[in-house]
Amino acid sequence: MKLPTVTASALLMASTALADIQTRAVTFENEGALLQGTLYFPKDHDGTPLPAVVITGAWTSVEEQMPATYAREMVARGFAAFTFDFRGWGKSGDLPDGVRFKESPEAKTSDIRAALLTVATLPEVDASRINGLGICASAGYMVDAVSGNPLVQKLGLVAPWLQDETIVEAVYGGKEGVAGLISVSRSAEESGGQIIPAAGPEGAEGVLMPIGGYYYEADRGGIPEYDNKWNNASWESWLTYHPADNPQRLDKPLAVVHSESAAIPQGLQKFLGDFGGSVTTQWLEDVTQFDFYDNPEDVTRAADSVAAHFKNN
């Protein structure tokens, strides 16, 4: 992974941008649970309703990770931004039956729809100019949540993980590997859930992501707010979720930023090949999946691209 080059002037600009942002906590309900979110907007906001972006992050993530990073970038570009913890994660309430740490595409899509409804009621937000931004795994959830949704004007995706059955089998050990994980999922479901660490040092056993990098590094995504847990009951809902299929469901103008060096670019290529709507794409060279989460140069380029898309009439 390439290391970012940070100059003194860049650090000063970043500190200034952070100082120019204010936040307020926002709570909302979905399917009987209380969800915790955060609205980001300019510190000198004069009360004029702003265009808004609802931002969601990678699987197992909480709002203080990559969603907060992109929220600050969106505020610096003239938007209000909203992040939140999904049910069963971070500060938000549980899924039904007290389930937590379950990667449920259906539940997370429902939570995004509820967040969009909430954002449309906030006084800082222009309800006629709401956009969605999905990063990594939540790209598929965001596509599902905004499709046919009259509250949303445009969609942006950064490093989207858009899988289909072929990609799932390639990533998770073929048909046998997928079947084995689904068996693990069903056993965990029957026992009320089986929780394992989400991230650990490279080569660790019994860990969802034994790969080091973003989730395990304290100065990156390994922050105190991160649950760092995974419920093995997640596997069936995740492996049978194929957001690369049926892109025709998306009825919003789309902007995508990805890289051939990031995760499963072939999923995006399939999605775009069958997508008949308006789309702007930017392919960056030699940018890894984790670079898109917090590397200053790559985050800036991705944020510039999606913000320009949201502003383009």
PDB file of C-alpha atoms in Angstrom:
ATOM      1  CA  MET A   1       0.000   0.000   0.000  1.00  0.00           C
ATOM      2  CA  LYS A   2       1.430   3.351  -0.938  1.00  0.00           C
ATOM      3  CA  LEU A   3       2.033   5.869   1.841  1.00  0.00           C
ATOM      4  CA  PRO A   4       0.418   9.298   1.611  1.00  0.00           C
ATOM      5  CA  THR A   5       2.623  12.341   1.161  1.00  0.00           C
ATOM      6  CA  VAL A   6       1.465  14.969   3.640  1.00  0.00           C
ATOM      7  CA  THR A   7       2.983  18.443   3.586  1.00  0.00           C
ATOM      8  CA  ALA A   8       2.796  21.048   6.335  1.00  0.00           C
ATOM      9  CA  SER A   9       0.414  23.120   4.230  1.00  0.00           C
ATOM     10  CA  ALA A  10      -1.815  20.092   3.656  1.00  0.00           C
ATOM     11  CA  LEU A  11      -1.946  19.439   7.394  1.00  0.00           C
ATOM     12  CA  LEU A  12      -2.858  23.064   8.016  1.00  0.00           C
ATOM     13  CA  MET A  13      -5.601  22.930   5.404  1.00  0.00           C
ATOM     14  CA  ALA A  14      -6.967  19.708   6.897  1.00  0.00           C
ATOM     15  CA  SER A  15      -6.966  21.204  10.406  1.00  0.00           C
ATOM     16  CA  THR A  16      -8.693  24.328   9.133  1.00  0.00           C
ATOM     17  CA  ALA A  17     -11.347  22.280   7.311  1.00  0.00           C
ATOM     18  CA  LEU A  18     -11.993  20.237  10.464  1.00  0.00           C
ATOM     19  CA  ALA A  19     -12.312  23.402  12.531  1.00  0.00           C
ATOM     20  CA  ASP A  20     -14.890  24.741  10.057  1.00  0.00           C
ATOM     21  CA  ILE A  21     -17.227  21.788  10.608  1.00  0.00           C
ATOM     22  CA  GLN A  22     -19.808  21.341  13.304  1.00  0.00           C
ATOM     23  CA  THR A  23     -21.816  18.238  14.102  1.00  0.00           C
ATOM     24  CA  ARG A  24     -24.948  17.343  15.978  1.00  0.00           C
ATOM     25  CA  ALA A  25     -26.294  13.992  17.038  1.00  0.00           C
ATOM     26  CA  VAL A  26     -29.478  12.777  15.382  1.00  0.00           C
ATOM     27  CA  THR A  27     -31.488   9.775  16.525  1.00  0.00           C
ATOM     28  CA  PHE A  28     -34.169   8.043  14.513  1.00  0.00           C
ATOM     29  CA  GLU A  29     -36.203   4.848  14.614  1.00  0.00           C
ATOM     30  CA  ASN A  30     -36.484   1.947  12.217  1.00  0.00           C
ATOM     31  CA  GLU A  31     -38.464  -1.235  12.768  1.00  0.00           C
ATOM     32  CA  GLY A  32     -38.645  -0.667  16.505  1.00  0.00           C
ATOM     33  CA  ALA A  33     -34.966   0.095  17.077  1.00  0.00           C
ATOM     34  CA  LEU A  34     -33.290   3.414  17.855  1.00  0.00           C
ATOM     35  CA  LEU A  35     -30.441   4.358  15.511  1.00  0.00           C
ATOM     36  CA  GLN A  36     -27.724   6.892  16.243  1.00  0.00           C
ATOM     37  CA  GLY A  37     -26.492   9.253  13.551  1.00  0.00           C
ATOM     38  CA  THR A  38     -24.492  12.427  13.065  1.00  0.00           C
ATOM     39  CA  LEU A  39     -25.191  15.463  10.916  1.00  0.00           C
ATOM     40  CA  TYR A  40     -22.117  17.336   9.641  1.00  0.00           C
ATOM     41  CA  PHE A  41     -22.452  20.878   8.351  1.00  0.00           C
ATOM     42  CA  PRO A  42     -20.385  24.104   8.088  1.00  0.00           C
ATOM     43  CA  LYS A  43     -19.564  25.828  11.356  1.00  0.00           C
ATOM     44  CA  ASP A  44     -20.661  29.187   9.951  1.00  0.00           C
ATOM     45  CA  HIS A  45     -23.932  27.804   8.584  1.00  0.00           C
ATOM     46  CA  ASP A  46     -26.431  30.672   8.268  1.00  0.00           C
ATOM     47  CA  GLY A  47     -29.517  28.502   8.395  1.00  0.00           C
ATOM     48  CA  THR A  48     -30.029  28.216   4.645  1.00  0.00           C
ATOM     49  CA  PRO A  49     -31.000  24.607   3.827  1.00  0.00           C
ATOM     50  CA  LEU A  50     -28.079  22.779   2.246  1.00  0.00           C
ATOM     51  CA  PRO A  51     -27.875  19.972  -0.277  1.00  0.00           C
ATOM     52  CA  ALA A  52     -27.167  16.785   1.636  1.00  0.00           C
ATOM     53  CA  VAL A  53     -25.356  13.474   1.275  1.00  0.00           C
ATOM     54  CA  VAL A  54     -26.185  10.343   3.264  1.00  0.00           C
ATOM     55  CA  ILE A  55     -22.970   8.306   3.546  1.00  0.00           C
ATOM     56  CA  THR A  56     -22.513   4.627   4.397  1.00  0.00           C
ATOM     57  CA  GLY A  57     -19.351   2.567   4.739  1.00  0.00           C
ATOM     58  CA  ALA A  58     -17.819  -0.868   4.307  1.00  0.00           C
ATOM     59  CA  TRP A  59     -19.051  -4.068   5.950  1.00  0.00           C
ATOM     60  CA  THR A  60     -18.654  -4.253   9.761  1.00  0.00           C
ATOM     61  CA  SER A  61     -17.875  -0.521   9.853  1.00  0.00           C
ATOM     62  CA  VAL A  62     -19.191   2.172  12.190  1.00  0.00           C
ATOM     63  CA  GLU A  63     -19.923   5.769  11.331  1.00  0.00           C
ATOM     64  CA  GLU A  64     -16.671   7.150  12.792  1.00  0.00           C
ATOM     65  CA  GLN A  65     -14.612   5.268  10.200  1.00  0.00           C
ATOM     66  CA  MET A  66     -14.738   5.959   6.440  1.00  0.00           C
ATOM     67  CA  PRO A  67     -18.243   7.477   6.565  1.00  0.00           C
ATOM     68  CA  ALA A  68     -16.989  10.282   8.830  1.00  0.00           C
ATOM     69  CA  THR A  69     -13.958  10.819   6.592  1.00  0.00           C
ATOM     70  CA  TYR A  70     -16.156  11.370   3.549  1.00  0.00           C
ATOM     71  CA  ALA A  71     -18.690  13.405   5.550  1.00  0.00           C
ATOM     72  CA  ARG A  72     -16.007  15.969   6.324  1.00  0.00           C
ATOM     73  CA  GLU A  73     -14.996  16.026   2.675  1.00  0.00           C
ATOM     74  CA  MET A  74     -18.583  16.646   1.590  1.00  0.00           C
ATOM     75  CA  VAL A  75     -19.013  19.519   4.059  1.00  0.00           C
ATOM     76  CA  ALA A  76     -15.833  21.110   2.715  1.00  0.00           C
ATOM     77  CA  ARG A  77     -17.497  21.006  -0.721  1.00  0.00           C
ATOM     78  CA  GLY A  78     -20.688  22.733   0.339  1.00  0.00           C
ATOM     79  CA  PHE A  79     -22.935  19.909   1.547  1.00  0.00           C
ATOM     80  CA  ALA A  80     -24.505  18.794   4.776  1.00  0.00           C
ATOM     81  CA  ALA A  81     -23.549  15.163   5.385  1.00  0.00           C
ATOM     82  CA  PHE A  82     -25.196  12.442   7.427  1.00  0.00           C
ATOM     83  CA  THR A  83     -23.665   9.252   8.812  1.00  0.00           C
ATOM     84  CA  PHE A  84     -25.135   6.665  11.176  1.00  0.00           C
ATOM     85  CA  ASP A  85     -24.626   3.267  12.743  1.00  0.00           C
ATOM     86  CA  PHE A  86     -26.723   0.452  11.310  1.00  0.00           C
ATOM     87  CA  ARG A  87     -28.888  -1.635  13.612  1.00  0.00           C
ATOM     88  CA  GLY A  88     -26.747  -4.106  15.474  1.00  0.00           C
ATOM     89  CA  TRP A  89     -23.579  -2.032  15.087  1.00  0.00           C
ATOM     90  CA  GLY A  90     -21.864   0.737  17.016  1.00  0.00           C
ATOM     91  CA  LYS A  91     -24.169   2.925  19.086  1.00  0.00           C
ATOM     92  CA  SER A  92     -27.419   1.844  17.437  1.00  0.00           C
ATOM     93  CA  GLY A  93     -29.988  -0.573  18.809  1.00  0.00           C
ATOM     94  CA  ASP A  94     -30.257  -4.247  18.034  1.00  0.00           C
ATOM     95  CA  LEU A  95     -31.730  -6.172  15.166  1.00  0.00           C
ATOM     96  CA  PRO A  96     -34.780  -8.303  16.074  1.00  0.00           C
ATOM     97  CA  ASP A  97     -34.228 -10.831  18.879  1.00  0.00           C
ATOM     98  CA  GLY A  98     -31.260  -8.851  20.185  1.00  0.00           C
ATOM     99  CA  VAL A  99     -29.021  -9.825  17.264  1.00  0.00           C
ATOM    100  CA  ARG A 100     -25.860  -7.770  16.753  1.00  0.00           C
ATOM    101  CA  PHE A 101     -22.904  -7.696  14.358  1.00  0.00           C
ATOM    102  CA  LYS A 102     -24.878  -9.351  11.576  1.00  0.00           C
ATOM    103  CA  GLU A 103     -24.142  -8.178   8.054  1.00  0.00           C
ATOM    104  CA  SER A 104     -27.699  -8.181   6.764  1.00  0.00           C
ATOM    105  CA  PRO A 105     -28.108  -6.492   3.357  1.00  0.00           C
ATOM    106  CA  GLU A 106     -31.877  -6.403   3.815  1.00  0.00           C
ATOM    107  CA  ALA A 107     -31.696  -4.755   7.241  1.00  0.00           C
ATOM    108  CA  LYS A 108     -29.018  -2.280   6.220  1.00  0.00           C
ATOM    109  CA  THR A 109     -30.961  -1.276   3.113  1.00  0.00           C
ATOM    110  CA  SER A 110     -33.998  -0.661   5.304  1.00  0.00           C
ATOM    111  CA  ASP A 111     -31.876   1.454   7.666  1.00  0.00           C
ATOM    112  CA  ILE A 112     -30.628   3.612   4.787  1.00  0.00           C
ATOM    113  CA  ARG A 113     -34.192   4.265   3.671  1.00  0.00           C
ATOM    114  CA  ALA A 114     -35.081   5.305   7.237  1.00  0.00           C
ATOM    115  CA  ALA A 115     -32.032   7.572   7.378  1.00  0.00           C
ATOM    116  CA  LEU A 116     -33.061   9.249   4.115  1.00  0.00           C
ATOM    117  CA  LEU A 117     -36.528   9.912   5.516  1.00  0.00           C
ATOM    118  CA  THR A 118     -34.966  11.423   8.634  1.00  0.00           C
ATOM    119  CA  VAL A 119     -32.513  13.620   6.749  1.00  0.00           C
ATOM    120  CA  ALA A 120     -35.352  15.058   4.672  1.00  0.00           C
ATOM    121  CA  THR A 121     -36.896  16.459   7.880  1.00  0.00           C
ATOM    122  CA  LEU A 122     -33.778  18.207   9.210  1.00  0.00           C
ATOM    123  CA  PRO A 123     -33.865  22.031   9.125  1.00  0.00           C
ATOM    124  CA  GLU A 124     -30.289  22.251   7.849  1.00  0.00           C
ATOM    125  CA  VAL A 125     -31.153  20.163   4.782  1.00  0.00           C
ATOM    126  CA  ASP A 126     -32.787  21.040   1.488  1.00  0.00           C
ATOM    127  CA  ALA A 127     -35.101  18.048   1.108  1.00  0.00           C
ATOM    128  CA  SER A 128     -35.189  18.500  -2.670  1.00  0.00           C
ATOM    129  CA  ARG A 129     -31.413  17.936  -2.950  1.00  0.00           C
ATOM    130  CA  ILE A 130     -30.571  14.729  -1.108  1.00  0.00           C
ATOM    131  CA  ASN A 131     -27.942  12.352  -2.485  1.00  0.00           C
ATOM    132  CA  GLY A 132     -26.558   8.964  -1.476  1.00  0.00           C
ATOM    133  CA  LEU A 133     -22.925   7.887  -1.224  1.00  0.00           C
ATOM    134  CA  GLY A 134     -22.092   4.212  -0.670  1.00  0.00           C
ATOM    135  CA  ILE A 135     -18.571   2.953   0.012  1.00  0.00           C
ATOM    136  CA  CYS A 136     -17.444  -0.663  -0.505  1.00  0.00           C
ATOM    137  CA  ALA A 137     -20.064  -3.221   0.631  1.00  0.00           C
ATOM    138  CA  SER A 138     -22.719  -0.631   1.336  1.00  0.00           C
ATOM    139  CA  ALA A 139     -22.634   0.432  -2.322  1.00  0.00           C
ATOM    140  CA  GLY A 140     -25.098  -2.354  -3.057  1.00  0.00           C
ATOM    141  CA  TYR A 141     -27.273  -1.426  -0.091  1.00  0.00           C
ATOM    142  CA  MET A 142     -27.280   2.184  -1.243  1.00  0.00           C
ATOM    143  CA  VAL A 143     -28.257   1.207  -4.796  1.00  0.00           C
ATOM    144  CA  ASP A 144     -31.181  -0.762  -3.367  1.00  0.00           C
ATOM    145  CA  ALA A 145     -32.204   2.031  -0.982  1.00  0.00           C
ATOM    146  CA  VAL A 146     -32.229   4.851  -3.533  1.00  0.00           C
ATOM    147  CA  SER A 147     -33.741   2.941  -6.465  1.00  0.00           C
ATOM    148  CA  GLY A 148     -37.268   4.206  -6.981  1.00  0.00           C
ATOM    149  CA  ASN A 149     -36.879   6.499  -3.959  1.00  0.00           C
ATOM    150  CA  PRO A 150     -38.250   9.984  -4.717  1.00  0.00           C
ATOM    151  CA  LEU A 151     -36.264  11.527  -1.851  1.00  0.00           C
ATOM    152  CA  VAL A 152     -32.937  10.932  -3.604  1.00  0.00           C
ATOM    153  CA  GLN A 153     -31.614  12.940  -6.527  1.00  0.00           C
ATOM    154  CA  LYS A 154     -28.268  11.295  -7.343  1.00  0.00           C
ATOM    155  CA  LEU A 155     -26.013   8.442  -6.298  1.00  0.00           C
ATOM    156  CA  GLY A 156     -22.259   8.181  -5.824  1.00  0.00           C
ATOM    157  CA  LEU A 157     -20.279   4.985  -5.217  1.00  0.00           C
ATOM    158  CA  VAL A 158     -16.653   4.773  -4.066  1.00  0.00           C
ATOM    159  CA  ALA A 159     -14.733   1.493  -4.393  1.00  0.00           C
ATOM    160  CA  PRO A 160     -18.031  -0.394  -4.677  1.00  0.00           C
ATOM    161  CA  TRP A 161     -18.132  -4.084  -3.783  1.00  0.00           C
ATOM    162  CA  LEU A 162     -20.797  -5.249  -6.229  1.00  0.00           C
ATOM    163  CA  GLN A 163     -20.842  -9.031  -6.344  1.00  0.00           C
ATOM    164  CA  ASP A 164     -22.776 -11.639  -8.274  1.00  0.00           C
ATOM    165  CA  GLU A 165     -22.833 -15.420  -7.908  1.00  0.00           C
ATOM    166  CA  THR A 166     -19.696 -15.884 -10.025  1.00  0.00           C
ATOM    167  CA  ILE A 167     -17.708 -13.356  -7.987  1.00  0.00           C
ATOM    168  CA  VAL A 168     -18.946 -14.821  -4.702  1.00  0.00           C
ATOM    169  CA  GLU A 169     -17.697 -18.258  -5.717  1.00  0.00           C
ATOM    170  CA  ALA A 170     -14.361 -16.853  -6.910  1.00  0.00           C
ATOM    171  CA  VAL A 171     -13.778 -15.000  -3.632  1.00  0.00           C
ATOM    172  CA  TYR A 172     -15.106 -17.562  -1.167  1.00  0.00           C
ATOM    173  CA  GLY A 173     -13.663 -20.866  -2.369  1.00  0.00           C
ATOM    174  CA  GLY A 174     -15.955 -21.985  -5.154  1.00  0.00           C
ATOM    175  CA  LYS A 175     -19.305 -23.707  -4.785  1.00  0.00           C
ATOM    176  CA  GLU A 176     -18.005 -25.923  -1.981  1.00  0.00           C
ATOM    177  CA  GLY A 177     -16.565 -23.005  -0.046  1.00  0.00           C
ATOM    178  CA  VAL A 178     -19.780 -21.035  -0.340  1.00  0.00           C
ATOM    179  CA  ALA A 179     -21.853 -24.029   0.708  1.00  0.00           C
ATOM    180  CA  GLY A 180     -19.603 -24.561   3.722  1.00  0.00           C
ATOM    181  CA  LEU A 181     -19.969 -20.947   4.858  1.00  0.00           C
ATOM    182  CA  ILE A 182     -23.723 -21.107   4.435  1.00  0.00           C
ATOM    183  CA  SER A 183     -23.713 -24.203   6.652  1.00  0.00           C
ATOM    184  CA  VAL A 184     -21.700 -22.255   9.245  1.00  0.00           C
ATOM    185  CA  SER A 185     -24.248 -19.446   8.961  1.00  0.00           C
ATOM    186  CA  ARG A 186     -27.229 -21.705   9.549  1.00  0.00           C
ATOM    187  CA  SER A 187     -25.592 -23.347  12.558  1.00  0.00           C
ATOM    188  CA  ALA A 188     -24.806 -19.936  14.028  1.00  0.00           C
ATOM    189  CA  GLU A 189     -28.360 -18.792  13.380  1.00  0.00           C
ATOM    190  CA  GLU A 190     -29.787 -21.806  15.201  1.00  0.00           C
ATOM    191  CA  SER A 191     -27.565 -21.191  18.213  1.00  0.00           C
ATOM    192  CA  GLY A 192     -28.472 -17.521  18.452  1.00  0.00           C
ATOM    193  CA  GLY A 193     -25.320 -16.253  16.781  1.00  0.00           C
ATOM    194  CA  GLN A 194     -21.617 -16.949  16.891  1.00  0.00           C
ATOM    195  CA  ILE A 195     -19.423 -13.876  17.320  1.00  0.00           C
ATOM    196  CA  ILE A 196     -15.793 -13.820  16.131  1.00  0.00           C
ATOM    197  CA  PRO A 197     -13.288 -10.972  15.748  1.00  0.00           C
ATOM    198  CA  ALA A 198     -13.808  -9.010  12.556  1.00  0.00           C
ATOM    199  CA  ALA A 199     -10.168  -7.970  12.125  1.00  0.00           C
ATOM    200  CA  GLY A 200      -6.876  -9.307  13.374  1.00  0.00           C
ATOM    201  CA  PRO A 201      -3.186  -9.469  12.569  1.00  0.00           C
ATOM    202  CA  GLU A 202      -2.202 -11.042   9.292  1.00  0.00           C
ATOM    203  CA  GLY A 203      -2.467 -14.814   9.472  1.00  0.00           C
ATOM    204  CA  ALA A 204      -4.636 -14.906  12.606  1.00  0.00           C
ATOM    205  CA  GLU A 205      -7.092 -17.805  12.894  1.00  0.00           C
ATOM    206  CA  GLY A 206     -10.785 -17.516  13.696  1.00  0.00           C
ATOM    207  CA  VAL A 207     -10.937 -13.970  12.347  1.00  0.00           C
ATOM    208  CA  LEU A 208     -13.071 -12.638   9.507  1.00  0.00           C
ATOM    209  CA  MET A 209     -10.297 -10.437   8.101  1.00  0.00           C
ATOM    210  CA  PRO A 210      -6.839 -11.731   9.130  1.00  0.00           C
ATOM    211  CA  ILE A 211      -5.186  -9.292   6.757  1.00  0.00           C
ATOM    212  CA  GLY A 212      -3.874  -6.374   8.797  1.00  0.00           C
ATOM    213  CA  GLY A 213      -4.297  -2.963   7.272  1.00  0.00           C
ATOM    214  CA  TYR A 214      -7.083  -0.471   7.817  1.00  0.00           C
ATOM    215  CA  TYR A 215      -9.305  -2.301  10.307  1.00  0.00           C
ATOM    216  CA  TYR A 216      -6.503  -3.408  12.573  1.00  0.00           C
ATOM    217  CA  GLU A 217      -4.356  -0.259  12.693  1.00  0.00           C
ATOM    218  CA  ALA A 218      -5.184   2.077  15.572  1.00  0.00           C
ATOM    219  CA  ASP A 219      -4.296   5.205  13.581  1.00  0.00           C
ATOM    220  CA  ARG A 220      -6.621   4.147  10.759  1.00  0.00           C
ATOM    221  CA  GLY A 221      -9.814   2.126  11.209  1.00  0.00           C
ATOM    222  CA  GLY A 222      -8.919   0.289  14.414  1.00  0.00           C
ATOM    223  CA  ILE A 223     -10.457   3.064  16.503  1.00  0.00           C
ATOM    224  CA  PRO A 224     -12.119   2.599  19.918  1.00  0.00           C
ATOM    225  CA  GLU A 225     -15.598   3.040  18.395  1.00  0.00           C
ATOM    226  CA  TYR A 226     -15.124   0.078  16.051  1.00  0.00           C
ATOM    227  CA  ASP A 227     -16.955  -3.034  17.259  1.00  0.00           C
ATOM    228  CA  ASN A 228     -14.422  -5.345  15.584  1.00  0.00           C
ATOM    229  CA  LYS A 229     -16.934  -8.183  15.672  1.00  0.00           C
ATOM    230  CA  TRP A 230     -18.642 -10.403  13.116  1.00  0.00           C
ATOM    231  CA  ASN A 231     -21.604 -12.676  13.595  1.00  0.00           C
ATOM    232  CA  ASN A 232     -21.164 -15.906  11.653  1.00  0.00           C
ATOM    233  CA  ALA A 233     -24.924 -15.913  11.118  1.00  0.00           C
ATOM    234  CA  SER A 234     -24.168 -13.231   8.493  1.00  0.00           C
ATOM    235  CA  TRP A 235     -22.771 -15.570   5.888  1.00  0.00           C
ATOM    236  CA  GLU A 236     -25.923 -16.775   4.178  1.00  0.00           C
ATOM    237  CA  SER A 237     -27.470 -13.330   3.738  1.00  0.00           C
ATOM    238  CA  TRP A 238     -24.153 -11.928   2.536  1.00  0.00           C
ATOM    239  CA  LEU A 239     -23.201 -14.709   0.113  1.00  0.00           C
ATOM    240  CA  THR A 240     -26.632 -14.848  -1.491  1.00  0.00           C
ATOM    241  CA  TYR A 241     -26.696 -11.074  -1.974  1.00  0.00           C
ATOM    242  CA  HIS A 242     -25.890 -10.206  -5.609  1.00  0.00           C
ATOM    243  CA  PRO A 243     -26.097  -6.430  -6.139  1.00  0.00           C
ATOM    244  CA  ALA A 244     -24.249  -6.609  -9.475  1.00  0.00           C
ATOM    245  CA  ASP A 245     -27.364  -8.224 -10.934  1.00  0.00           C
ATOM    246  CA  ASN A 246     -30.232  -6.162 -12.309  1.00  0.00           C
ATOM    247  CA  PRO A 247     -28.622  -2.697 -12.437  1.00  0.00           C
ATOM    248  CA  GLN A 248     -31.704  -1.562 -14.356  1.00  0.00           C
ATOM    249  CA  ARG A 249     -33.405  -1.110 -10.972  1.00  0.00           C
ATOM    250  CA  LEU A 250     -31.319   2.043 -10.426  1.00  0.00           C
ATOM    251  CA  ASP A 251     -33.152   5.110 -11.680  1.00  0.00           C
ATOM    252  CA  LYS A 252     -30.731   7.796 -10.442  1.00  0.00           C
ATOM    253  CA  PRO A 253     -27.778   9.452 -12.201  1.00  0.00           C
ATOM    254  CA  LEU A 254     -24.662   7.644 -11.018  1.00  0.00           C
ATOM    255  CA  ALA A 255     -21.016   8.569 -10.426  1.00  0.00           C
ATOM    256  CA  VAL A 256     -18.476   5.879  -9.555  1.00  0.00           C
ATOM    257  CA  VAL A 257     -14.835   6.027  -8.478  1.00  0.00           C
ATOM    258  CA  HIS A 258     -12.891   2.762  -8.462  1.00  0.00           C
ATOM    259  CA  SER A 259      -9.517   1.246  -9.317  1.00  0.00           C
ATOM    260  CA  GLU A 260      -8.377  -1.961 -10.971  1.00  0.00           C
ATOM    261  CA  SER A 261      -6.130  -2.383  -7.907  1.00  0.00           C
ATOM    262  CA  ALA A 262      -9.076  -2.279  -5.514  1.00  0.00           C
ATOM    263  CA  ALA A 263     -11.530  -5.070  -4.701  1.00  0.00           C
ATOM    264  CA  ILE A 264     -13.567  -6.863  -7.400  1.00  0.00           C
ATOM    265  CA  PRO A 265     -13.582  -4.182 -10.125  1.00  0.00           C
ATOM    266  CA  GLN A 266     -15.177  -6.836 -12.340  1.00  0.00           C
ATOM    267  CA  GLY A 267     -18.373  -6.492 -10.333  1.00  0.00           C
ATOM    268  CA  LEU A 268     -18.637  -2.813 -11.192  1.00  0.00           C
ATOM    269  CA  GLN A 269     -17.803  -3.544 -14.819  1.00  0.00           C
ATOM    270  CA  LYS A 270     -20.667  -6.035 -14.994  1.00  0.00           C
ATOM    271  CA  PHE A 271     -23.037  -3.601 -13.300  1.00  0.00           C
ATOM    272  CA  LEU A 272     -22.146  -0.757 -15.659  1.00  0.00           C
ATOM    273  CA  GLY A 273     -22.320  -3.017 -18.702  1.00  0.00           C
ATOM    274  CA  ASP A 274     -26.001  -3.611 -18.044  1.00  0.00           C
ATOM    275  CA  PHE A 275     -26.851  -0.179 -16.647  1.00  0.00           C
ATOM    276  CA  GLY A 276     -28.781   1.973 -19.074  1.00  0.00           C
ATOM    277  CA  GLY A 277     -28.853   5.190 -17.065  1.00  0.00           C
ATOM    278  CA  SER A 278     -26.607   8.232 -16.817  1.00  0.00           C
ATOM    279  CA  VAL A 279     -23.186   7.395 -15.370  1.00  0.00           C
ATOM    280  CA  THR A 280     -19.848   9.121 -14.794  1.00  0.00           C
ATOM    281  CA  THR A 281     -16.884   6.880 -14.019  1.00  0.00           C
ATOM    282  CA  GLN A 282     -13.389   7.618 -12.760  1.00  0.00           C
ATOM    283  CA  TRP A 283     -10.805   4.844 -12.650  1.00  0.00           C
ATOM    284  CA  LEU A 284      -7.766   5.655 -10.517  1.00  0.00           C
ATOM    285  CA  GLU A 285      -4.462   3.841 -10.944  1.00  0.00           C
ATOM    286  CA  ASP A 286      -2.801   1.771  -8.226  1.00  0.00           C
ATOM    287  CA  VAL A 287      -5.341   2.597  -5.501  1.00  0.00           C
ATOM    288  CA  THR A 288      -6.179  -0.223  -3.109  1.00  0.00           C
ATOM    289  CA  GLN A 289      -9.512  -0.759  -1.392  1.00  0.00           C
ATOM    290  CA  PHE A 290      -8.172   0.507   1.924  1.00  0.00           C
ATOM    291  CA  ASP A 291      -6.593   3.552   0.228  1.00  0.00           C
ATOM    292  CA  PHE A 292     -10.087   4.680  -0.694  1.00  0.00           C
ATOM    293  CA  TYR A 293     -11.015   4.616   2.993  1.00  0.00           C
ATOM    294  CA  ASP A 294      -8.483   7.083   4.360  1.00  0.00           C
ATOM    295  CA  ASN A 295      -5.507   7.858   2.105  1.00  0.00           C
ATOM    296  CA  PRO A 296      -5.732  11.677   1.792  1.00  0.00           C
ATOM    297  CA  GLU A 297      -4.866  11.890  -1.902  1.00  0.00           C
ATOM    298  CA  ASP A 298      -7.294   9.174  -2.959  1.00  0.00           C
ATOM    299  CA  VAL A 299     -10.107  10.310  -0.673  1.00  0.00           C
ATOM    300  CA  THR A 300      -9.736  13.835  -2.060  1.00  0.00           C
ATOM    301  CA  ARG A 301      -9.971  12.657  -5.654  1.00  0.00           C
ATOM    302  CA  ALA A 302     -12.957  10.468  -4.931  1.00  0.00           C
ATOM    303  CA  ALA A 303     -14.721  13.221  -2.999  1.00  0.00           C
ATOM    304  CA  ASP A 304     -14.057  15.747  -5.765  1.00  0.00           C
ATOM    305  CA  SER A 305     -15.588  13.412  -8.324  1.00  0.00           C
ATOM    306  CA  VAL A 306     -18.778  12.581  -6.460  1.00  0.00           C
ATOM    307  CA  ALA A 307     -19.283  16.152  -5.236  1.00  0.00           C
ATOM    308  CA  ALA A 308     -19.029  17.448  -8.807  1.00  0.00           C
ATOM    309  CA  HIS A 309     -21.611  14.872  -9.833  1.00  0.00           C
ATOM    310  CA  PHE A 310     -23.992  15.924  -7.071  1.00  0.00           C
ATOM    311  CA  LYS A 311     -23.616  19.601  -8.008  1.00  0.00           C
ATOM    312  CA  ASN A 312     -24.013  19.075 -11.761  1.00  0.00           C
ATOM    313  CA  ASN A 313     -27.450  20.097 -12.939  1.00  0.00           C
TER     314      ASN A 313
END
